[in-house]
Each structure stands twice: as structure tokens, then as C-alpha cells.
């Protein structure tokens, strides 16, 4: 496990939506206070404005760490990385991780794409770990078999 | 005709006709895993750490780990404290769990380092009262809550909306739906969301579907959370479910990356029911699931056998094991939505007894969920409790002074929210150019009990409408806009507030729900501080006054009248 910087937020800062709305922005850069009914009706807001920003997930990861939940924090850090990946590709990546859905090479490419294109090293590490376990447990795709 | 059958007593005939004798019971068969929690075939606890890595787990060397062992060793167990914690005598840990002088946090400092077999060894020492005592302290959120199902045997979105509204008004913090015909999902999920917000702003909704579709509805903001992310305790059954711990962990992060609350689902009996328990007890395998969920970093788990309740229900000590699995989820600091969902017994007495280990101590969600529709309309194969039980449930809460998350609501208020939910959905469907909801349907929905009380809908048009929701890319924002422009301002505001929460991520934290004033309430700001009598969550004050009300309560000052 890599050492995380010490949390700046403490459990007393939760919930952020009430105690620290000033820290919350949409991925499009709008403050959370801009998500008003007027903005919805006038069409100023798109679905993109109702997504969580990677910075917010990092803040929630700090809160999880500060509450003694390191696995939850790690999940939020993977999630922060994943915000950059389009919905359809997230689903495709999930499907590739299903049993015998991808070869070792394909999982390697997936990890490279996560680490490179999306700057998602924590997610890439999860995929590499899966590839290693799948190889040992016979859960990689068999490219030439099972055609029928 | 002569009969060689020996004469039976009238007493036996009476007993034979009791509903409990329609239930199924079987002998234990430990070699096949048909045993609740006491099996000679379960491994003995052990753990060994070398170079910061677990190299032996419950008697197995790392080279022999299956993928569950690997995932648990790599992600769930705190390596630094594993050897020390697992070396603590199990009886000491069991005593810590029930000792009010030991805080929840102190227990968590030990449980984070335990192996699956060690956890089993601990809870095996506990009887059902001790399990409840421990649950009272270990539940993550201080305030208990409840979850309801709103479904329809005809997948009628109008019914789902109005029963969601009534359920929310009665107190469910979360509402779940699913489908008979899966293609109906978009319309029914919209109905659940709208109805839920009419009943009580801030209720969270979900639609149980195949993983990828469930995620898509969540991403669009049509649903608020997800729960049907199944995990299993053996590698073979996990693979049969077309997933692995890594695919599920990836999915957990995918949900969080869209700001969507999510929990996994598992339960005793699933492995033996799916034919590959690998000769291990139901509870041992469930503990592996619980630790896998913990390792994935998902905030919570729906467990308590769930759709396999018939399996532990059929073996000796099975319901004790189910109570124990809820406790284990809580004692490793996960949100626990604690079963009491699928139909379990023909016997009302047995159905109620099965509930006590969750209702009395309180859990994050006592039911996951309670059928907020008549049982025949419950598309999760029925529930242990349904709309016919509302008054019984409320009376039990009042009798025992426990908070099971519901309350009695007067008829006039019920009719008002049902009517409003139907009208809101009618207006929204018209606004979105979806198949019309007639005034007759609104009227029927206001006063209905079951799906039989509604005019039939044009199913083909509905399915086309459902498809168009997906094709046109309708999102939660479109629902807000539609409700606002058709005059349902408060409903629109409530839904917008729920959607806004995903930008904040507050609902991603452990055991989070939204209160009626849209305050996120989770294990962080509603810490379970139980420390013995007079501490922790107490049913008192305004909430207790609310739960004193029933359909019929005689006035103390005027015995001729009823209050409430």
C-alpha cells in the first residue's frame, strides 16, 4: 500500500454538501450552488453538470480515511480516476474483467490504457492484479477454444 | 375401503394443518455444505505474514489460494495487525462484542485484522441474544432505518409510483423496484423515483436489474443507488455468476465515479443452492463474501440470506446463522441491509420470530426490503412482510418501543400522496410524450390495493415508451424539468436535491441516507455510540410520540373516541 498524504479533512467536515459547499464543483467547473431549479428550467444545465468531480471523490476519500475506512478510501480513489472514462467504456472495461472474457494480452492492454490514456494508475494496478490471478486460476479467455 | 393407516389423534390433525407444516425442513449434510454454521469441514483460523504480505490464510498457503482467499488477503485484512488480532482468543473477541464497556471503535480495531475462519470462530460462540446485543453496538449508523419494495405484477408504473409514495410517507428511507418484463424498467424506475419523492422528499430509489443495465439507469440519474451487485463465497459459484472479485471491485468504483451509492448483495445458502459450496458451512462462505465486499471498498452489503432464505431456514440453527451474518457485516464496519425480504415461511409466528434479531437491536435497514405492495404484486418473489402487515408492524414497534423505521399514517394523508403521485406521473408522462395515464387510472390508483384494482395499460405502447426513454437519452434532469414545468414544483425540487447529492458524494459514505430536510446521515455524522443502558439510539421524544399512534387507540379522557 502506498502512503497517502495526511488527510486535510476530518470527520467533522462531513457532510460536505452542508458544511463545505464551497469545496464542491461539478466536472464542468460550476459551483454546486449553481445547480438551481432556474438553471435546470432554462436549459443551462446538462447531465454532465450532475456528475461528481474527481476532486470531490478525493475529498470523500480523505473523509473515509479520517473515519478509519482505508478500503472505502481506496475505492473512492479508483473512482476519482474513473470519472474521466466515458460511460460506455467503463462498462466495456467491466465486461473485460468478467471470467474468461479477456486474454492476458487484452488485460495488459486495458491496464496500459488505464495507466496511460486515463492517468489511472490505481485502476491499472487492480487490472494487473486481476490478470495475474486469472492466469493462475484459469480465468483468462481461451482465444482458440470454445468456438461452436 | 379398508385402511392400514394407524389412527391419528385429533391433536395431530390440528397440528398437521398448521401453516408451519407447509414449510420445508431438512437434515444437515455438512459434506455438501448444507449446514448453517457448525461444520467440521470449515478450516481452522490461521494467518501468517511475511514481508508485509499474507502468505497463509486459514490453513492454506498462498500458492493454494483460490481467488477469494487472494482477494481477501490482498485487500480486506489489515496486514499490520492480522497476526496479533487473529491470535486473540475467540472468546475474548466475542466478549468485546457484547461488552458495553468496549466501544464500537475498539472492536473495529480488532476485527480489521481477522481472517474468515477466525470471525466464524468468534460468532459461533454467540447465541442469538448475544448476537443481537452485539448488533446493537456494531450497526454502523446510529439511527436504524428500513427499505421497501414497490413493484407491480403487471409492471404498472402508476401502481409503482403510488405505492412508493405511500411507502415513503410511512417511513421507508430507501425504495427498490424490479420488473416482470425487464423492458418496462425505464418507465417503472421513473415511476418509483417520482412517487418516492412525492411521499417524502429525499427517499433514495433503485431498480434491480442485470449489472450493466442497473448501472446505466443510475448513470442517467433515473435511480439514486444500486444494490443488486451479487457476490458469492466460492470461486466456482462466483464464476458461474459471470464475475470475479476484481470485476465487482471495478464495478464498485464505477458506481462511485458517477456519485452513485452502492452496496453488494450476498447471503447464506446461495452457494449450496447454486450447487457448489465446496463442503463449507453457509456462514463460513458468507463471511468470505463479507470480507470480499470490505476489500472492494464498497460501503455496504445487503445480506441475511436474501433470496436463498429457504436454505438456511430449512436447517437447524439456520436463522441464528442469518442473524450472525448481519452482525459480521456490521462488525467489519459495513452498512448492513439485513434481509427480512424474500418470503420465508407460511407461519406468521415464524415470520415474526425471524425478524426479531434485526428489529430488536436495529440495523441500518431492518428489511431489504419490506413489500410496500401486496405480496402477489411483489416481483422479488414476495417478501417476509407486506402491506397487509403495516398495522401489525406498527403495533409491534409500539409494544416493544423499538424503531423499525415505519409509522402509522392517517388515511387522508395516504390518499393525498397517492393521488398526487399518480397526477405527477401523469403530468410527467404527458410532458415526455410517453403513453398517457388517464384520469380513471389516477382515480383507481388513489384508492387501490393491488394491481388488480387498476385499469389495464396498453403494454405494447408502454414498452415502446420505455424504449424511447433509453433511445432519447432521458435523464434525471429531464424528469426534474418535466415536473417543474407541469406544476409539481416541490417534487421537482426534491428530485433535484437528490440529484445534487451525487455532485457532493456525501451519500457514498458508509450507511448514508437522506433525511427529510436533505441532510446526509451516515456512519460519519451519526456514529453509533452505544455504550450500554441509556446510550446509543433510543426511541424517545418526538419519534416515540409518532410511533405511539395506531389506527385505533382509545382516548384516555374520552373512552368513546379514538385518537391518532
Short mmCIF file of C-alpha atoms in Angstrom, two decimals, chain B residues 48-384:
data_model
loop_
_atom_site.label_atom_id
_atom_site.label_comp_id
_atom_site.label_asym_id
_atom_site.label_seq_id
_atom_site.Cartn_x
_atom_site.Cartn_y
_atom_site.Cartn_z
CA UNK B 48 0.96 -15.72 8.61
CA UNK B 49 2.55 -12.54 7.28
CA UNK B 50 5.89 -12.30 5.51
CA UNK B 51 7.35 -9.10 4.06
CA UNK B 52 4.10 -7.22 4.56
CA UNK B 53 2.06 -9.84 2.74
CA UNK B 54 -0.31 -12.53 3.98
CA UNK B 55 1.27 -15.85 2.96
CA UNK B 56 -1.02 -18.19 4.87
CA UNK B 57 -4.75 -17.83 5.45
CA UNK B 58 -6.89 -20.25 7.43
CA UNK B 59 -4.56 -23.18 6.91
CA UNK B 60 -3.84 -22.53 3.23
CA UNK B 61 -0.53 -21.39 1.76
CA UNK B 62 -0.65 -18.51 -0.72
CA UNK B 63 0.19 -20.83 -3.63
CA UNK B 64 -3.03 -22.71 -2.91
CA UNK B 65 -5.25 -19.64 -2.51
CA UNK B 66 -8.36 -19.54 -4.65
CA UNK B 67 -9.38 -16.08 -5.85
CA UNK B 68 -11.49 -15.37 -2.77
CA UNK B 69 -8.55 -16.11 -0.46
CA UNK B 70 -6.31 -13.97 -2.65
CA UNK B 71 -8.66 -11.01 -2.77
CA UNK B 72 -9.36 -11.15 0.96
CA UNK B 73 -5.66 -11.48 1.82
CA UNK B 74 -4.69 -8.65 -0.53
CA UNK B 75 -7.46 -6.18 0.22
CA UNK B 76 -9.69 -6.97 3.19
CA UNK B 77 -7.46 -7.88 6.09
CA UNK B 78 -5.24 -5.29 7.76
CA UNK B 79 -1.85 -6.91 7.27
CA UNK B 80 -0.13 -4.94 10.02
CA UNK B 81 -2.45 -6.24 12.75
CA UNK B 82 -3.55 -9.59 11.27
CA UNK B 83 -1.28 -11.90 13.25
CA UNK B 84 -1.84 -10.07 16.51
CA UNK B 85 -5.63 -9.81 16.14
CA UNK B 86 -6.12 -13.39 14.96
CA UNK B 87 -4.08 -14.59 17.95
CA UNK B 88 -6.58 -13.08 20.42
CA UNK B 89 -8.70 -15.88 21.91
CA UNK B 90 -12.05 -16.01 20.12
CA UNK B 91 -13.92 -15.92 23.40
CA UNK B 92 -12.25 -12.60 24.26
CA UNK B 93 -13.36 -11.08 20.96
CA UNK B 94 -16.89 -12.42 21.43
CA UNK B 95 -16.97 -10.82 24.87
CA UNK B 96 -15.71 -7.50 23.48
CA UNK B 97 -18.64 -7.59 21.06
CA UNK B 98 -21.23 -7.74 23.83
CA UNK B 99 -19.40 -5.71 26.47
CA UNK B 100 -20.93 -2.20 26.67
CA UNK B 101 -17.64 -1.01 28.17
CA UNK B 102 -15.86 -1.74 24.89
CA UNK B 103 -16.68 0.82 22.20
CA UNK B 104 -17.54 0.04 18.60
CA UNK B 105 -14.25 1.60 17.56
CA UNK B 106 -12.28 -0.65 19.89
CA UNK B 107 -13.94 -3.71 18.40
CA UNK B 108 -13.22 -2.50 14.86
CA UNK B 109 -9.54 -2.18 15.74
CA UNK B 110 -9.56 -5.95 16.28
CA UNK B 111 -11.96 -7.14 13.57
CA UNK B 112 -9.98 -5.41 10.82
CA UNK B 113 -7.23 -7.96 11.31
CA UNK B 114 -9.31 -11.15 11.45
CA UNK B 115 -9.45 -13.98 8.92
CA UNK B 116 -12.76 -15.50 7.73
CA UNK B 117 -12.34 -18.66 9.84
CA UNK B 118 -11.46 -16.57 12.89
CA UNK B 119 -14.58 -14.45 12.52
CA UNK B 120 -16.62 -17.64 12.23
CA UNK B 121 -14.93 -18.99 15.34
CA UNK B 122 -15.95 -15.84 17.22
CA UNK B 123 -19.62 -15.72 16.21
CA UNK B 124 -20.03 -19.46 16.72
CA UNK B 125 -19.60 -18.74 20.43
CA UNK B 126 -22.56 -16.39 20.48
CA UNK B 127 -26.20 -17.29 20.99
CA UNK B 128 -28.91 -15.28 19.31
CA UNK B 129 -29.37 -12.85 22.22
CA UNK B 130 -25.65 -12.14 22.27
CA UNK B 131 -25.72 -11.64 18.51
CA UNK B 132 -28.47 -9.05 18.99
CA UNK B 133 -26.61 -7.37 21.84
CA UNK B 134 -23.55 -7.09 19.59
CA UNK B 135 -25.59 -5.82 16.65
CA UNK B 136 -26.99 -3.02 18.79
CA UNK B 137 -23.47 -1.69 19.22
CA UNK B 138 -21.89 -2.64 15.90
CA UNK B 139 -24.55 -1.29 13.49
CA UNK B 140 -22.73 1.44 11.57
CA UNK B 141 -25.40 4.15 11.59
CA UNK B 142 -26.80 5.16 14.97
CA UNK B 143 -30.34 5.64 13.66
CA UNK B 144 -31.96 2.50 12.24
CA UNK B 145 -33.96 2.65 9.02
CA UNK B 146 -35.98 0.47 6.67
CA UNK B 147 -36.20 -0.24 2.96
CA UNK B 148 -39.33 -1.03 0.94
CA UNK B 149 -40.13 -2.76 -2.35
CA UNK B 150 -42.52 -1.14 -4.78
CA UNK B 151 -43.26 -3.42 -7.71
CA UNK B 152 -46.29 -4.48 -9.72
CA UNK B 153 -47.37 -7.87 -11.04
CA UNK B 154 -48.32 -6.02 -14.23
CA UNK B 155 -45.27 -3.74 -14.13
CA UNK B 156 -47.81 -0.94 -13.95
CA UNK B 157 -45.82 2.28 -13.45
CA UNK B 158 -48.83 4.02 -11.90
CA UNK B 159 -49.06 1.42 -9.17
CA UNK B 160 -45.31 1.54 -8.54
CA UNK B 161 -45.46 5.32 -8.18
CA UNK B 162 -48.36 5.45 -5.75
CA UNK B 163 -47.19 2.57 -3.59
CA UNK B 164 -43.74 4.18 -3.50
CA UNK B 165 -45.37 7.42 -2.36
CA UNK B 166 -47.33 5.69 0.38
CA UNK B 167 -44.26 3.69 1.42
CA UNK B 168 -42.12 6.81 1.63
CA UNK B 169 -44.78 8.54 3.69
CA UNK B 170 -44.88 5.59 6.05
CA UNK B 171 -41.15 5.88 6.58
CA UNK B 172 -39.01 3.82 4.19
CA UNK B 173 -35.68 5.60 3.66
CA UNK B 174 -34.95 3.58 0.52
CA UNK B 175 -37.26 2.12 -2.10
CA UNK B 176 -36.43 -0.63 -4.54
CA UNK B 177 -38.22 -1.90 -7.62
CA UNK B 178 -37.75 -4.64 -10.18
CA UNK B 179 -39.63 -5.96 -13.14
CA UNK B 180 -41.57 -8.89 -14.53
CA UNK B 181 -40.88 -7.70 -18.08
CA UNK B 182 -37.40 -6.19 -17.99
CA UNK B 183 -38.07 -3.86 -20.93
CA UNK B 184 -40.52 -1.97 -18.72
CA UNK B 185 -37.61 -0.89 -16.49
CA UNK B 186 -37.19 2.75 -17.59
CA UNK B 187 -40.86 3.61 -17.03
CA UNK B 188 -41.06 1.79 -13.70
CA UNK B 189 -37.79 3.28 -12.45
CA UNK B 190 -39.09 6.78 -13.33
CA UNK B 191 -42.36 6.00 -11.54
CA UNK B 192 -40.53 4.84 -8.43
CA UNK B 193 -38.36 7.95 -8.35
CA UNK B 194 -41.28 10.35 -8.80
CA UNK B 195 -43.60 8.51 -6.39
CA UNK B 196 -40.88 8.24 -3.76
CA UNK B 197 -40.21 11.99 -3.82
CA UNK B 198 -43.94 12.75 -3.54
CA UNK B 199 -44.20 10.60 -0.42
CA UNK B 200 -41.17 12.05 1.30
CA UNK B 201 -38.50 14.21 -0.28
CA UNK B 202 -35.06 12.64 -0.05
CA UNK B 203 -36.07 9.00 -0.30
CA UNK B 204 -33.48 7.07 -2.32
CA UNK B 205 -34.60 4.70 -5.08
CA UNK B 206 -33.13 1.82 -7.03
CA UNK B 207 -34.14 -0.59 -9.78
CA UNK B 208 -32.77 -4.13 -9.51
CA UNK B 209 -31.61 -5.32 -12.91
CA UNK B 210 -28.70 -7.03 -14.60
CA UNK B 211 -25.48 -5.25 -13.55
CA UNK B 212 -24.80 -3.26 -16.72
CA UNK B 213 -28.40 -2.03 -17.15
CA UNK B 214 -28.67 -1.13 -13.49
CA UNK B 215 -25.54 0.97 -13.79
CA UNK B 216 -26.85 2.72 -16.89
CA UNK B 217 -30.09 3.80 -15.18
CA UNK B 218 -28.01 5.04 -12.27
CA UNK B 219 -25.64 6.96 -14.54
CA UNK B 220 -28.62 8.72 -16.09
CA UNK B 221 -29.89 9.83 -12.71
CA UNK B 222 -33.14 7.92 -13.05
CA UNK B 223 -32.23 5.88 -9.96
CA UNK B 224 -30.30 7.05 -6.90
CA UNK B 225 -28.48 3.95 -5.71
CA UNK B 226 -27.84 0.28 -6.51
CA UNK B 227 -27.84 -2.91 -4.53
CA UNK B 228 -28.15 -5.96 -6.76
CA UNK B 229 -24.44 -6.47 -7.18
CA UNK B 230 -24.22 -10.15 -6.20
CA UNK B 231 -21.14 -11.80 -4.79
CA UNK B 232 -20.58 -15.42 -3.76
CA UNK B 233 -18.43 -17.29 -1.26
CA UNK B 234 -16.80 -19.88 -3.52
CA UNK B 235 -14.76 -19.27 -6.63
CA UNK B 236 -16.81 -21.71 -8.70
CA UNK B 237 -20.15 -20.09 -7.89
CA UNK B 238 -18.69 -16.60 -8.32
CA UNK B 239 -17.55 -17.61 -11.81
CA UNK B 240 -20.97 -19.15 -12.54
CA UNK B 241 -22.35 -15.70 -11.72
CA UNK B 242 -20.04 -14.40 -14.50
CA UNK B 243 -17.99 -12.21 -12.21
CA UNK B 244 -14.86 -12.19 -10.07
CA UNK B 245 -13.89 -10.12 -7.03
CA UNK B 246 -11.90 -7.87 -9.38
CA UNK B 247 -14.77 -7.28 -11.81
CA UNK B 248 -17.03 -6.49 -8.87
CA UNK B 249 -14.46 -4.20 -7.26
CA UNK B 250 -14.12 -2.38 -10.59
CA UNK B 251 -17.90 -2.05 -10.74
CA UNK B 252 -17.98 -0.66 -7.21
CA UNK B 253 -15.60 2.09 -8.27
CA UNK B 254 -17.60 2.68 -11.45
CA UNK B 255 -20.67 3.48 -9.35
CA UNK B 256 -18.72 5.77 -7.04
CA UNK B 257 -17.20 7.50 -10.08
CA UNK B 258 -20.72 8.59 -11.04
CA UNK B 259 -21.55 9.64 -7.48
CA UNK B 260 -23.97 6.75 -7.02
CA UNK B 261 -24.42 5.00 -3.69
CA UNK B 262 -24.00 1.24 -3.97
CA UNK B 263 -23.90 -1.89 -1.88
CA UNK B 264 -23.18 -5.51 -2.72
CA UNK B 265 -25.56 -8.41 -2.09
CA UNK B 266 -24.75 -11.84 -0.69
CA UNK B 267 -26.22 -14.34 1.71
CA UNK B 268 -26.01 -17.71 3.38
CA UNK B 269 -27.26 -20.59 1.30
CA UNK B 270 -26.52 -19.13 -2.13
CA UNK B 271 -23.53 -21.39 -2.77
CA UNK B 272 -25.25 -24.61 -1.75
CA UNK B 273 -28.32 -23.55 -3.72
CA UNK B 274 -26.14 -22.94 -6.78
CA UNK B 275 -24.61 -26.36 -6.29
CA UNK B 276 -21.06 -25.67 -5.23
CA UNK B 277 -20.48 -24.92 -1.57
CA UNK B 278 -17.20 -26.86 -1.70
CA UNK B 279 -18.23 -28.61 1.52
CA UNK B 280 -18.12 -25.46 3.66
CA UNK B 281 -20.78 -24.16 6.03
CA UNK B 282 -23.12 -21.46 4.81
CA UNK B 283 -21.86 -18.91 7.32
CA UNK B 284 -18.18 -19.52 6.58
CA UNK B 285 -18.82 -18.85 2.90
CA UNK B 286 -20.89 -15.78 3.72
CA UNK B 287 -18.09 -14.39 5.87
CA UNK B 288 -15.82 -14.71 2.83
CA UNK B 289 -18.36 -12.65 0.88
CA UNK B 290 -18.50 -10.02 3.60
CA UNK B 291 -14.72 -9.67 3.65
CA UNK B 292 -14.60 -9.58 -0.13
CA UNK B 293 -17.07 -6.67 -0.04
CA UNK B 294 -14.95 -4.98 2.60
CA UNK B 295 -11.84 -5.43 0.46
CA UNK B 296 -13.55 -3.98 -2.60
CA UNK B 297 -14.14 -0.80 -0.64
CA UNK B 298 -17.87 -0.91 -1.16
CA UNK B 299 -19.61 0.92 1.67
CA UNK B 300 -22.18 -1.74 2.45
CA UNK B 301 -23.79 -5.06 1.92
CA UNK B 302 -27.30 -6.44 1.65
CA UNK B 303 -27.17 -9.80 3.40
CA UNK B 304 -29.22 -12.09 5.58
CA UNK B 305 -29.61 -14.93 3.08
CA UNK B 306 -31.88 -12.71 0.90
CA UNK B 307 -33.30 -14.79 -1.98
CA UNK B 308 -31.91 -18.05 -0.54
CA UNK B 309 -33.64 -17.76 2.84
CA UNK B 310 -35.37 -21.10 2.30
CA UNK B 311 -32.00 -22.85 2.56
CA UNK B 312 -30.78 -21.68 5.99
CA UNK B 313 -34.44 -21.61 7.04
CA UNK B 314 -34.60 -25.36 6.48
CA UNK B 315 -31.61 -26.43 8.60
CA UNK B 316 -31.06 -26.38 12.36
CA UNK B 317 -29.79 -23.06 13.69
CA UNK B 318 -30.20 -21.50 10.26
CA UNK B 319 -31.91 -18.32 11.41
CA UNK B 320 -29.24 -17.87 14.07
CA UNK B 321 -26.66 -18.06 11.27
CA UNK B 322 -28.62 -15.43 9.32
CA UNK B 323 -28.53 -13.12 12.35
CA UNK B 324 -24.82 -13.82 12.67
CA UNK B 325 -24.11 -12.88 9.05
CA UNK B 326 -25.79 -9.49 9.57
CA UNK B 327 -23.67 -9.00 12.64
CA UNK B 328 -20.47 -9.87 10.78
CA UNK B 329 -21.24 -7.26 8.11
CA UNK B 330 -21.73 -4.66 10.85
CA UNK B 331 -18.69 -5.75 12.85
CA UNK B 332 -16.41 -5.20 9.88
CA UNK B 333 -17.90 -1.72 9.55
CA UNK B 334 -20.12 -2.21 6.51
CA UNK B 335 -23.62 -0.81 6.11
CA UNK B 336 -25.97 -3.76 6.54
CA UNK B 337 -29.32 -4.01 4.78
CA UNK B 338 -30.38 -7.01 6.75
CA UNK B 339 -32.72 -9.21 4.72
CA UNK B 340 -36.20 -9.96 6.02
CA UNK B 341 -37.11 -9.62 2.40
CA UNK B 342 -37.95 -12.75 0.45
CA UNK B 343 -40.96 -14.85 1.51
CA UNK B 344 -39.71 -17.18 4.19
CA UNK B 345 -42.45 -19.12 5.91
CA UNK B 346 -46.15 -19.93 5.80
CA UNK B 347 -46.26 -19.35 9.55
CA UNK B 348 -46.90 -15.80 10.76
CA UNK B 349 -45.31 -16.70 14.05
CA UNK B 350 -42.16 -17.91 12.33
CA UNK B 351 -42.05 -14.89 10.00
CA UNK B 352 -42.11 -12.62 13.04
CA UNK B 353 -39.55 -14.62 15.00
CA UNK B 354 -37.18 -14.48 12.02
CA UNK B 355 -37.39 -10.65 12.19
CA UNK B 356 -36.58 -10.20 15.87
CA UNK B 357 -32.75 -10.41 15.65
CA UNK B 358 -32.78 -7.41 13.28
CA UNK B 359 -35.76 -5.41 14.55
CA UNK B 360 -34.87 -5.50 18.25
CA UNK B 361 -31.26 -4.29 18.07
CA UNK B 362 -31.93 -2.21 14.95
CA UNK B 363 -29.89 -2.43 11.74
CA UNK B 364 -29.06 0.08 9.01
CA UNK B 365 -32.07 -1.24 7.08
CA UNK B 366 -34.14 -3.75 9.04
CA UNK B 367 -35.70 -5.11 5.85
CA UNK B 368 -34.11 -5.03 2.42
CA UNK B 369 -36.90 -4.84 1.72
CA UNK B 370 -40.35 -4.87 3.13
CA UNK B 371 -43.02 -5.29 0.46
CA UNK B 372 -44.76 -1.92 0.14
CA UNK B 373 -47.18 -3.67 -2.22
CA UNK B 374 -49.39 -6.73 -1.65
CA UNK B 375 -47.35 -9.91 -1.79
CA UNK B 376 -48.89 -11.00 -5.09
CA UNK B 377 -47.50 -7.81 -6.63
CA UNK B 378 -44.03 -8.35 -5.23
CA UNK B 379 -41.74 -9.14 -8.13
CA UNK B 380 -38.89 -10.14 -5.83
CA UNK B 381 -40.72 -13.43 -5.23
CA UNK B 382 -42.63 -11.97 -2.31
CA UNK B 383 -41.38 -10.59 0.96
CA UNK B 384 -41.42 -11.64 4.59
#
